[in-house]
Coordinates of C-alpha atoms in Angstrom, one line a residue:
Chain A
M1 CA 13.1 -3.3 5.0
D2 CA 10.9 -0.6 6.2
V3 CA 9.0 1.4 3.7
Y4 CA 6.3 4.3 4.7
L5 CA 3.2 3.9 2.8
P6 CA 1.9 7.2 2.1
I7 CA -1.6 6.7 1.4
A8 CA -2.2 4.1 3.9
N9 CA 0.3 6.2 6.6
L10 CA 1.9 3.5 7.9
S11 CA 5.6 2.0 7.7
V12 CA 5.2 -1.8 6.6
N13 CA 8.1 -4.4 6.0
G14 CA 8.5 -3.9 2.0
L15 CA 9.7 -7.8 1.7
V16 CA 6.6 -9.0 3.5
I17 CA 4.5 -7.3 1.0
V18 CA 6.5 -8.6 -2.1
L19 CA 6.2 -12.2 -0.6
L20 CA 2.3 -11.6 -0.4
G21 CA 1.7 -10.5 -3.5
G22 CA 3.5 -13.5 -4.9
L23 CA 1.8 -16.0 -3.1
T24 CA -1.8 -14.6 -4.6
G25 CA 0.1 -14.5 -7.9
L26 CA 1.0 -18.1 -7.8
L27 CA -2.8 -18.6 -7.2
S28 CA -3.8 -16.2 -10.0
G29 CA -1.4 -18.0 -12.5
M30 CA -2.3 -21.6 -11.7
F31 CA -6.3 -21.3 -11.3
G32 CA -7.4 -18.2 -13.2
V33 CA -8.8 -16.5 -9.8
G34 CA -6.8 -12.9 -9.2
G35 CA -6.5 -14.2 -6.2
G36 CA -7.6 -10.8 -4.1
F37 CA -9.9 -13.1 -1.7
L38 CA -6.7 -13.6 -0.1
T39 CA -4.8 -10.7 -0.9
T40 CA -7.2 -8.3 1.1
P41 CA -7.7 -10.0 4.2
L42 CA -3.9 -10.8 4.5
L43 CA -3.3 -7.0 4.4
I44 CA -6.0 -6.0 6.8
F45 CA -4.4 -8.4 9.1
Y46 CA -1.2 -6.9 8.9
G47 CA -2.5 -3.4 9.9
V48 CA -3.3 -1.9 6.5
P49 CA -6.7 0.4 6.9
P50 CA -9.4 -1.8 5.0
A51 CA -10.4 0.6 2.5
V52 CA -6.7 1.3 1.6
A53 CA -6.2 -2.7 1.2
A54 CA -9.2 -3.1 -0.9
A55 CA -8.3 -0.7 -3.2
S56 CA -4.6 -1.1 -3.7
S57 CA -5.2 -5.2 -4.4
A58 CA -7.1 -4.3 -7.1
S59 CA -4.5 -2.7 -9.0
Q60 CA -2.4 -5.5 -8.0
V61 CA -5.2 -8.4 -9.5
T62 CA -4.7 -5.9 -12.5
G63 CA -1.2 -6.7 -12.6
A64 CA -1.5 -10.1 -12.1
S65 CA -4.1 -10.4 -14.7
V66 CA -2.6 -9.1 -17.4
S67 CA 0.4 -11.3 -17.9
G68 CA -2.1 -14.4 -17.5
V69 CA -4.2 -12.8 -20.1
F70 CA -1.5 -12.7 -22.9
A71 CA -0.1 -16.2 -22.0
H72 CA -3.6 -17.5 -22.5
S73 CA -4.3 -15.6 -25.5
R74 CA -1.4 -17.0 -27.3
R75 CA -2.8 -20.1 -27.0
G76 CA -5.7 -19.5 -28.0
G77 CA -7.5 -19.6 -24.6
V78 CA -9.7 -16.4 -24.6
D79 CA -13.0 -15.9 -26.3
K80 CA -12.8 -12.0 -26.7
Q81 CA -16.5 -11.5 -27.8
I82 CA -17.8 -13.1 -24.7
G83 CA -15.5 -11.4 -22.3
G84 CA -16.6 -8.2 -24.0
V85 CA -19.9 -8.7 -23.0
M86 CA -19.2 -9.7 -20.0
V87 CA -17.0 -6.5 -19.1
A88 CA -19.4 -4.1 -20.0
G89 CA -21.6 -5.7 -17.5
G90 CA -18.6 -5.4 -15.2
I91 CA -18.9 -1.6 -15.5
V92 CA -21.7 -1.3 -15.1
G93 CA -21.4 -3.6 -11.8
T94 CA -18.5 -1.4 -10.2
G95 CA -20.9 1.5 -10.7
V96 CA -23.7 -0.2 -8.8
G97 CA -21.1 -1.6 -6.3
A98 CA -19.3 1.9 -5.6
L99 CA -23.0 3.2 -4.7
L100 CA -23.9 0.2 -2.3
F101 CA -20.6 0.8 -0.8
R102 CA -21.5 4.2 0.1
L103 CA -24.8 3.1 1.4
F104 CA -23.7 0.4 3.8
E105 CA -20.9 2.4 5.0
E106 CA -23.5 5.3 6.1
L107 CA -25.2 2.8 7.6
G108 CA -22.1 1.6 9.5
Q109 CA -22.3 -2.2 8.5
I110 CA -20.0 -2.4 6.2
D111 CA -17.4 -4.7 7.7
T112 CA -20.7 -7.5 8.3
V113 CA -22.0 -7.3 5.1
I114 CA -18.6 -7.6 3.3
N115 CA -17.8 -10.6 5.7
I116 CA -21.4 -12.5 5.1
L117 CA -20.6 -11.9 1.3
Y118 CA -17.3 -13.4 1.8
V119 CA -18.7 -16.6 3.6
L120 CA -22.0 -17.0 1.3
M121 CA -20.0 -17.0 -1.8
L122 CA -16.8 -18.8 -1.1
G123 CA -18.6 -21.5 1.1
G124 CA -21.5 -21.9 -1.7
I125 CA -19.0 -21.8 -4.7
G126 CA -16.1 -23.9 -2.8
F127 CA -19.0 -26.5 -2.3
I128 CA -20.1 -26.7 -5.4
M129 CA -16.5 -27.0 -7.1
A130 CA -15.6 -29.6 -4.7
R131 CA -18.3 -32.0 -5.5
E132 CA -17.5 -31.7 -9.4
S133 CA -13.6 -32.1 -8.8
L134 CA -14.0 -35.0 -6.8
E135 CA -16.4 -36.7 -9.6
A136 CA -13.7 -35.6 -12.1
V137 CA -10.7 -37.2 -10.2
Q138 CA -12.6 -40.6 -9.3
A139 CA -13.7 -40.9 -12.8
Q140 CA -10.3 -40.1 -14.2
R141 CA -8.7 -42.7 -11.3
S142 CA -11.4 -45.7 -12.1
G143 CA -11.2 -45.3 -16.0
K144 CA -15.3 -44.7 -16.1
P145 CA -16.0 -41.4 -18.3
I146 CA -18.5 -39.2 -16.5
K147 CA -22.0 -39.4 -17.9
A148 CA -22.3 -36.6 -20.3
R149 CA -24.2 -33.8 -18.7
K150 CA -27.8 -33.9 -20.8
R151 CA -27.2 -29.9 -21.0
R152 CA -24.6 -27.5 -21.5
H153 CA -26.1 -24.6 -19.4
H154 CA -28.6 -23.6 -17.1
P155 CA -32.1 -23.9 -18.3
L156 CA -32.5 -20.2 -17.0
V157 CA -29.8 -19.1 -19.2
S158 CA -31.7 -20.9 -22.2
S159 CA -34.9 -19.0 -21.7
L160 CA -33.3 -15.4 -22.2
P161 CA -34.1 -13.4 -24.9
M162 CA -31.8 -12.8 -28.1
R163 CA -29.1 -15.2 -29.2
W164 CA -25.8 -14.7 -30.3
R165 CA -23.1 -17.3 -31.3
F166 CA -20.1 -17.2 -29.3
Y167 CA -17.7 -19.2 -31.5
K168 CA -14.9 -20.0 -29.2
S169 CA -16.9 -21.0 -26.2
G170 CA -19.3 -23.1 -28.4
L171 CA -22.1 -21.2 -27.1
Y172 CA -25.7 -20.0 -28.7
I173 CA -27.0 -18.4 -26.0
S174 CA -28.4 -14.9 -24.9
P175 CA -25.7 -12.5 -24.1
L176 CA -28.0 -10.8 -21.8
A177 CA -26.4 -14.2 -19.3
P178 CA -23.1 -12.8 -19.5
F179 CA -23.7 -9.3 -19.1
L180 CA -25.5 -10.3 -16.0
L181 CA -22.6 -12.3 -14.7
G182 CA -20.5 -9.5 -15.8
V183 CA -22.7 -6.9 -13.5
L184 CA -22.6 -9.3 -10.5
T185 CA -18.7 -9.6 -10.5
G186 CA -18.3 -5.7 -10.7
I187 CA -20.6 -5.2 -7.7
L188 CA -18.4 -7.9 -6.1
T189 CA -15.2 -6.4 -7.2
M190 CA -16.0 -3.2 -5.2
L191 CA -17.6 -4.4 -2.4
M192 CA -14.8 -6.7 -1.9
G193 CA -11.7 -5.9 -3.2
I194 CA -11.4 -8.9 -5.4
G195 CA -11.5 -10.0 -9.0
G196 CA -14.5 -12.0 -8.9
G197 CA -12.6 -15.2 -10.7
F198 CA -13.8 -17.5 -7.9
V199 CA -17.1 -16.9 -9.2
L200 CA -16.4 -16.1 -12.8
V201 CA -14.6 -19.5 -13.3
P202 CA -17.3 -21.9 -11.9
A203 CA -20.2 -19.6 -13.1
M204 CA -19.0 -19.8 -16.6
L205 CA -18.3 -23.4 -16.7
Y206 CA -21.6 -24.6 -14.8
I207 CA -24.2 -21.6 -15.7
L208 CA -23.1 -20.3 -19.0
G209 CA -21.7 -23.8 -20.3
M210 CA -18.7 -22.5 -22.0
S211 CA -15.8 -24.6 -23.2
A212 CA -13.2 -25.5 -20.7
S213 CA -10.2 -24.4 -22.4
V214 CA -11.6 -21.2 -22.7
V215 CA -12.8 -20.4 -19.3
V216 CA -9.4 -19.5 -17.4
G217 CA -8.4 -17.2 -20.0
T218 CA -11.6 -15.6 -20.2
S219 CA -12.0 -15.4 -16.5
L220 CA -8.8 -13.3 -16.6
F221 CA -9.9 -11.2 -19.5
Q222 CA -12.9 -10.2 -17.7
I223 CA -10.7 -9.6 -14.2
L224 CA -8.4 -7.7 -15.9
F225 CA -10.7 -5.1 -17.1
V226 CA -13.1 -4.6 -14.4
T227 CA -10.5 -4.2 -11.8
M228 CA -8.8 -1.5 -13.9
V229 CA -12.3 0.3 -13.9
A230 CA -12.2 -0.5 -10.1
T231 CA -9.1 1.2 -9.2
M232 CA -10.1 4.2 -11.3
M233 CA -13.4 4.2 -9.2
H234 CA -11.3 3.9 -5.8
A235 CA -9.1 6.7 -7.1
L236 CA -11.9 8.8 -7.6
T237 CA -14.1 8.2 -4.8
T238 CA -12.7 6.5 -1.4
K239 CA -9.0 7.8 -2.7
A240 CA -7.8 5.3 -1.0
V241 CA -5.1 3.6 -3.6
D242 CA -1.8 3.3 -2.6
I243 CA 0.7 3.6 -5.1
V244 CA 3.4 2.1 -3.1
L245 CA 1.3 -0.7 -1.7
A246 CA 0.3 -1.5 -4.6
V247 CA 3.8 -1.5 -6.6
L248 CA 5.3 -4.1 -3.9
L249 CA 2.2 -6.2 -4.2
L250 CA 2.9 -6.2 -7.9
I251 CA 6.4 -7.0 -7.7
G252 CA 5.8 -10.3 -6.0
S253 CA 2.2 -11.1 -7.9
V254 CA 3.5 -10.4 -11.5
T255 CA 6.4 -12.7 -11.0
G256 CA 4.1 -15.5 -8.9
A257 CA 1.9 -15.5 -12.0
Q258 CA 4.0 -16.4 -14.4
I259 CA 5.8 -19.5 -12.0
G260 CA 1.9 -20.5 -11.7
A261 CA 1.0 -20.4 -15.2
H262 CA 4.0 -22.5 -16.1
F263 CA 2.3 -25.0 -13.3
A264 CA -0.7 -25.1 -14.6
Q265 CA 0.3 -26.4 -17.7
K266 CA 1.7 -29.4 -16.4
A267 CA -0.5 -30.3 -13.8
K268 CA -4.0 -32.0 -14.1
P269 CA -7.1 -29.8 -14.4
E270 CA -9.1 -31.6 -12.4
Y271 CA -6.3 -31.7 -9.6
L272 CA -6.1 -28.0 -9.5
R273 CA -9.9 -27.4 -9.5
L274 CA -9.9 -29.4 -6.4
A275 CA -7.1 -28.1 -4.8
L276 CA -8.6 -24.4 -5.5
A277 CA -12.0 -25.7 -3.9
G278 CA -10.1 -26.9 -0.9
I279 CA -8.8 -23.5 -0.4
V280 CA -12.0 -21.6 -1.1
L281 CA -13.3 -23.7 1.3
L282 CA -11.2 -23.5 3.9
V283 CA -11.1 -19.5 3.8
A284 CA -15.0 -19.5 3.7
L285 CA -14.7 -21.7 7.0
R286 CA -12.5 -19.4 8.7
L287 CA -14.5 -16.2 8.0
A288 CA -17.7 -17.8 9.3
F289 CA -16.3 -18.8 12.5
G290 CA -14.6 -15.3 12.6
L291 CA -18.2 -13.8 12.3
G292 CA -19.2 -15.8 15.6
Y293 CA -16.0 -14.9 17.7
R294 CA -15.4 -12.1 19.9
P295 CA -13.9 -9.5 17.2
E296 CA -10.3 -8.1 18.1
E297 CA -11.7 -4.6 18.1
I298 CA -15.3 -3.8 19.5
F299 CA -15.0 -0.1 19.0
T300 CA -14.4 1.3 15.8
V301 CA -13.6 4.9 14.6
T302 CA -15.0 6.5 11.3
L303 CA -13.7 10.2 10.3
K304 CA -16.9 12.1 9.8
Chain B
M12 CA -2.2 43.8 66.2
R13 CA 0.6 45.0 64.2
I14 CA 2.4 41.6 64.1
F15 CA -0.6 39.8 62.9
L16 CA -1.0 42.4 60.1
A17 CA 2.8 41.6 59.4
L18 CA 2.6 38.1 59.2
L19 CA -0.4 38.5 57.1
V20 CA 1.4 40.8 54.4
L21 CA 4.3 38.6 54.8
I22 CA 1.9 35.4 54.0
L23 CA 0.3 37.0 51.0
L24 CA 3.2 38.4 49.6
G25 CA 5.1 34.6 49.4
G26 CA 2.0 33.4 47.7
A27 CA 2.3 35.9 44.7
R28 CA 5.4 34.6 43.3
D29 CA 4.1 32.3 40.3
P30 CA 6.9 30.9 38.1
I31 CA 7.5 31.3 34.6
L32 CA 7.9 28.2 32.1
V33 CA 10.2 28.5 29.1
P34 CA 9.2 25.4 27.2
E35 CA 11.0 24.0 23.9
V36 CA 10.7 21.1 21.8
S37 CA 14.0 18.7 20.5
Q38 CA 11.9 19.3 16.9
H39 CA 9.4 21.6 15.5
E40 CA 9.2 20.1 12.5
I41 CA 8.5 16.5 12.1
R42 CA 8.9 15.0 8.4
V43 CA 7.1 12.0 7.0
R44 CA 9.1 10.3 4.7
Q45 CA 10.3 7.1 3.0
G46 CA 11.7 4.9 6.2
F47 CA 9.9 7.1 8.9
T48 CA 9.0 4.5 11.8
G49 CA 7.5 7.0 14.3
A50 CA 9.6 9.8 16.1
E51 CA 10.4 10.6 19.9
L52 CA 10.0 14.0 21.0
L53 CA 12.0 15.5 23.9
L54 CA 10.2 18.3 25.4
F55 CA 12.0 20.4 27.8
G56 CA 12.2 23.6 29.4
A57 CA 13.1 25.8 32.7
I58 CA 10.8 26.5 35.5
L59 CA 11.9 30.1 36.4
S60 CA 10.7 32.7 39.0
P61 CA 9.4 36.0 38.1
D62 CA 12.8 37.5 39.0
G63 CA 14.6 34.9 36.6
T64 CA 16.3 32.9 39.5
R65 CA 15.9 29.4 39.7
A66 CA 12.3 28.5 40.8
G67 CA 13.8 27.0 44.0
Q68 CA 10.9 25.1 45.1
D69 CA 9.8 21.4 44.1
Y70 CA 6.9 21.9 41.3
D71 CA 5.2 19.1 39.6
I72 CA 5.4 19.4 36.1
V73 CA 2.5 18.1 33.7
V74 CA 3.4 18.0 29.7
V75 CA 0.5 17.6 27.1
L76 CA 1.3 16.5 23.8
K77 CA -2.0 16.5 21.6
G78 CA -2.1 16.2 17.9
P79 CA -5.4 17.6 15.2
S80 CA -8.5 17.2 16.4
S81 CA -11.5 15.6 14.2
P82 CA -15.3 14.7 14.6
I83 CA -15.9 10.9 14.4
I84 CA -18.4 8.3 14.6
L85 CA -17.6 5.6 17.2
R86 CA -19.1 2.4 17.0
E87 CA -19.7 -0.5 19.3
K88 CA -20.1 -4.1 18.3
R89 CA -22.6 -6.7 19.8
K90 CA -23.5 -10.0 19.4
I91 CA -26.7 -10.2 17.9
A92 CA -28.2 -13.4 16.4
G93 CA -25.0 -15.4 16.8
I94 CA -22.7 -12.8 14.7
W95 CA -21.3 -9.3 16.0
I96 CA -22.5 -6.3 14.3
N97 CA -22.5 -2.9 14.9
A98 CA -25.3 -2.2 16.8
A99 CA -24.8 1.4 18.7
S100 CA -22.9 4.5 17.7
T101 CA -21.9 8.1 19.0
E102 CA -20.7 10.8 17.0
L103 CA -18.2 12.8 18.9
H104 CA -17.3 16.2 18.0
S105 CA -13.6 16.8 18.9
V106 CA -11.1 14.0 19.0
P107 CA -8.1 14.2 18.8
S108 CA -6.0 12.2 17.0
Y109 CA -2.7 11.8 19.6
F110 CA -2.8 12.5 23.3
A111 CA -0.3 11.8 25.4
V112 CA 0.6 13.2 28.7
A113 CA 3.3 12.9 31.0
S114 CA 4.0 14.1 34.6
T115 CA 6.4 14.1 37.6
R116 CA 4.1 12.4 39.7
P117 CA 0.7 10.5 39.3
I118 CA -2.1 13.0 38.6
A119 CA -4.3 11.9 41.1
K120 CA -1.5 12.9 43.8
I121 CA -1.4 16.4 42.0
V122 CA -4.4 17.9 41.6
D123 CA -7.9 16.9 42.4
S124 CA -10.5 15.9 40.0
K125 CA -12.4 19.0 39.1
T126 CA -8.8 21.0 38.0
A127 CA -7.4 17.9 36.1
A128 CA -11.4 17.9 34.0
I129 CA -10.6 22.1 33.1
Y130 CA -7.3 21.2 31.7
E131 CA -7.6 18.1 30.3
L132 CA -4.9 16.7 32.7
G133 CA -4.7 12.8 31.7
L134 CA -6.7 10.4 29.7
P135 CA -9.8 10.2 31.9
W136 CA -10.4 13.5 31.6
L137 CA -10.5 14.0 27.5
Q138 CA -13.0 16.2 26.9
L139 CA -15.1 14.4 23.6
S140 CA -18.0 16.8 23.1
P141 CA -20.9 14.5 21.9
T142 CA -23.2 15.6 19.7
G143 CA -26.6 15.3 20.4
A144 CA -28.3 13.8 23.8
I145 CA -26.6 11.3 25.5
D146 CA -26.5 9.6 29.0
P147 CA -23.4 10.1 31.0
K148 CA -23.4 6.0 31.7
S149 CA -23.2 5.0 27.5
L150 CA -20.9 8.2 27.0
Q151 CA -18.2 6.8 29.7
S152 CA -18.1 3.6 28.5
F153 CA -17.8 4.8 25.2
A154 CA -15.3 7.1 26.2
A155 CA -13.5 4.2 27.7
G156 CA -13.8 2.1 24.6
L157 CA -12.3 4.7 22.5
V158 CA -9.2 5.7 24.8
D159 CA -8.6 1.4 25.4
L160 CA -8.4 1.4 21.4
K161 CA -6.6 4.4 21.0
S162 CA -3.9 3.5 23.6
R163 CA -2.9 0.0 22.0
G164 CA -2.5 1.8 18.6
G165 CA 0.3 3.7 20.7
F166 CA -1.7 6.9 20.1
Y167 CA -2.9 8.1 23.4
R168 CA -0.6 7.3 26.4
Q169 CA 0.0 8.5 30.2
D170 CA 3.2 8.4 31.9
E171 CA 2.8 9.1 35.2
S172 CA 6.6 9.8 35.5
G173 CA 7.6 10.7 32.6
V174 CA 8.8 14.2 33.4
K175 CA 12.0 14.4 35.3
V176 CA 12.9 17.6 37.1
S177 CA 16.7 18.5 37.5
E178 CA 17.7 21.0 40.2
Q179 CA 14.4 22.5 40.7
V180 CA 14.8 24.1 37.5
L181 CA 15.5 22.0 33.9
Y182 CA 12.4 19.7 33.6
Q183 CA 12.5 17.0 30.4
A184 CA 10.2 14.2 29.2
R185 CA 10.2 12.1 26.1
I186 CA 7.3 11.2 24.1
A187 CA 7.0 8.9 21.3
L188 CA 5.0 8.9 18.0
P189 CA 4.3 6.1 16.0
S190 CA 4.5 5.9 12.5
S191 CA 1.0 6.2 11.3
V192 CA 0.7 9.4 13.5
E193 CA -1.8 12.3 11.5
T194 CA -0.1 15.1 9.7
G195 CA -1.2 18.7 10.8
R196 CA -0.3 21.3 13.9
Y197 CA 0.3 19.4 17.7
T198 CA 0.6 21.6 20.4
A199 CA 2.7 20.4 23.6
E200 CA 1.5 22.4 26.7
T201 CA 3.3 22.6 29.8
F202 CA 1.8 22.9 33.3
A203 CA 3.7 23.7 36.6
V204 CA 1.2 22.1 39.4
S205 CA 2.0 23.8 43.2
R206 CA -0.3 22.6 46.1
G207 CA -3.3 21.3 43.8
R208 CA -3.4 24.7 41.6
V209 CA -2.1 25.1 38.2
V210 CA 0.4 28.2 38.7
A211 CA 2.0 28.6 35.1
S212 CA 1.4 27.2 31.6
A213 CA 3.2 27.6 28.6
I214 CA 2.4 26.3 24.7
S215 CA 4.9 25.4 22.1
A216 CA 3.6 24.1 18.6
I217 CA 5.3 21.3 16.2
E218 CA 4.1 20.5 13.0
V219 CA 3.9 16.9 11.5
R220 CA 3.9 16.9 7.8
K221 CA 4.6 14.5 4.9
L222 CA 6.9 15.9 2.5
G223 CA 9.0 15.0 -0.6
F224 CA 8.1 12.0 -2.6
E225 CA 5.8 10.5 -0.1
G226 CA 4.2 13.8 0.2
A227 CA 4.0 14.6 -3.3
I228 CA 2.0 11.1 -3.6
A229 CA -0.6 12.0 -0.6
Q230 CA -1.3 15.1 -2.4
F231 CA -1.5 13.8 -5.9
A232 CA -3.8 11.3 -4.9
E233 CA -6.3 13.9 -3.0
N234 CA -6.2 16.7 -5.9
Y235 CA -5.7 15.0 -9.3
S236 CA -7.5 11.5 -8.5
F237 CA -8.5 10.9 -12.1
L238 CA -4.8 11.1 -13.5
Y239 CA -3.8 9.3 -10.5
G240 CA -6.5 6.3 -11.0
L241 CA -5.0 6.4 -14.5
M242 CA -1.4 6.2 -13.1
A243 CA -2.3 3.6 -11.0
V244 CA -3.8 1.6 -14.0
A245 CA -1.1 2.0 -16.3
I246 CA 1.6 0.9 -13.7
S247 CA 0.3 -2.2 -12.9
V248 CA -0.7 -3.2 -16.5
F249 CA 3.1 -2.2 -17.5
M250 CA 4.5 -4.5 -14.8
G251 CA 2.3 -7.0 -15.7
W252 CA 3.3 -7.1 -19.0
V253 CA 7.0 -6.3 -18.7
A254 CA 6.7 -9.7 -16.2
G255 CA 5.3 -11.4 -19.3
R256 CA 8.1 -10.8 -21.7
L257 CA 10.8 -11.0 -18.9
F258 CA 9.7 -14.7 -18.2
A259 CA 8.9 -15.6 -21.8
L260 CA 12.7 -14.7 -22.6
V261 CA 13.7 -17.3 -19.9

């Protein structure tokens, strides 16, 4: 089942790409993450040029998030108000991210920067999530309730000026906090080709202090719009979006997302979070070792 | 004395009969479309003496297939502070995207290194034209790294027995192109070598083009980027929405 990708400029096995999309779609439906952090490295490993992999997996994340957003929205799981503020930040973030990308490319250090970013982000977040979900699982098993958290959100967030009421999340905080979070995820989306869900979900829970029932849906909402903007940015600047590749990935991931959302309904949220923390930590460890190992290619060619 | 002069004339006349090469290629146009997994080119032709008869002598034939050249930056990774990062780079002005050499016998046996360098007969003799000053030893290490990288991708090849000559007149060589070749004009140059000298050469051209649906997409992405981006976004949103509706029905 050989398919020729016109922008990536190579021939791939169509079925493998669809299955890859399916795997990441499953993750997105279950955990509210885009799955891009798995797609981009796997595509690069398969032989797709890194720029094309990042650009095309952004559009795959879009498709996977759409159905998830609708599904969660129907059940009242999306806070569109706070989501809107985050998306505004995300758009600014993609602009900043595109500039940073170009800067690092010219320095010739873009690969290393991306690698280090992945290790730091995934490692830090995976660790925090693992600790929290282990606590939740233990509390659930022993029947002892977890000590009520004394504060809903990080003190830095409370110290920001200007307060708005975000009813669905149950918050009364400054909009600057979600805005800045959006900027951060926008930068990460452009630099790493990911949706940023694994940053958003814990940040929304622990830093912003949003109610857990709207976290997954709102994070998908943010990811949807920011990946749409990132795809446009890539199409205009790097011109590396391969539509044929994106369509193959989408076929797999939109199906996987629906199946994943279905499972997410049935499983206990603490166990899901623990599983996600485990996956994130594994990927972070693998990438950290990868930095220290002799790379497959010592020499790399960049067209001038 | 006269016998000596006669012998001299005979020898001189004998050396003045350089052959003519008549080259041909199995395809002058390679179309890159759906299902393209690479192509195999057959480069063949005839070696004739100036009066049109069979060359009647054993010539060594070298065929060089070269793709479009472009300026590149070549980077080398080194282990610094425990992690591998890009530590050294060099700019090269004309690096061919594809370079394949096939010959009847190992190049080292048929020409000396000076001739090989002049005609670029072989991977060690590629003229990479570094821009700016660079010392020969690091250029050599960079060049070796580049050739190694490209060879493993199937873009640079050297086949030291790839040309077969039949009946001292027909030569043929098969050269493979991988699926990720660059589009553009490729040149197939044939050299006839005798006693360490290149005595004849001829060139054919091959165009590699992206046509049809795939070519249209590539051009669309290049020229109408904004629309292309909108289209990509629209397709992904639509597919996501359709999947949502389909599963809601199930």
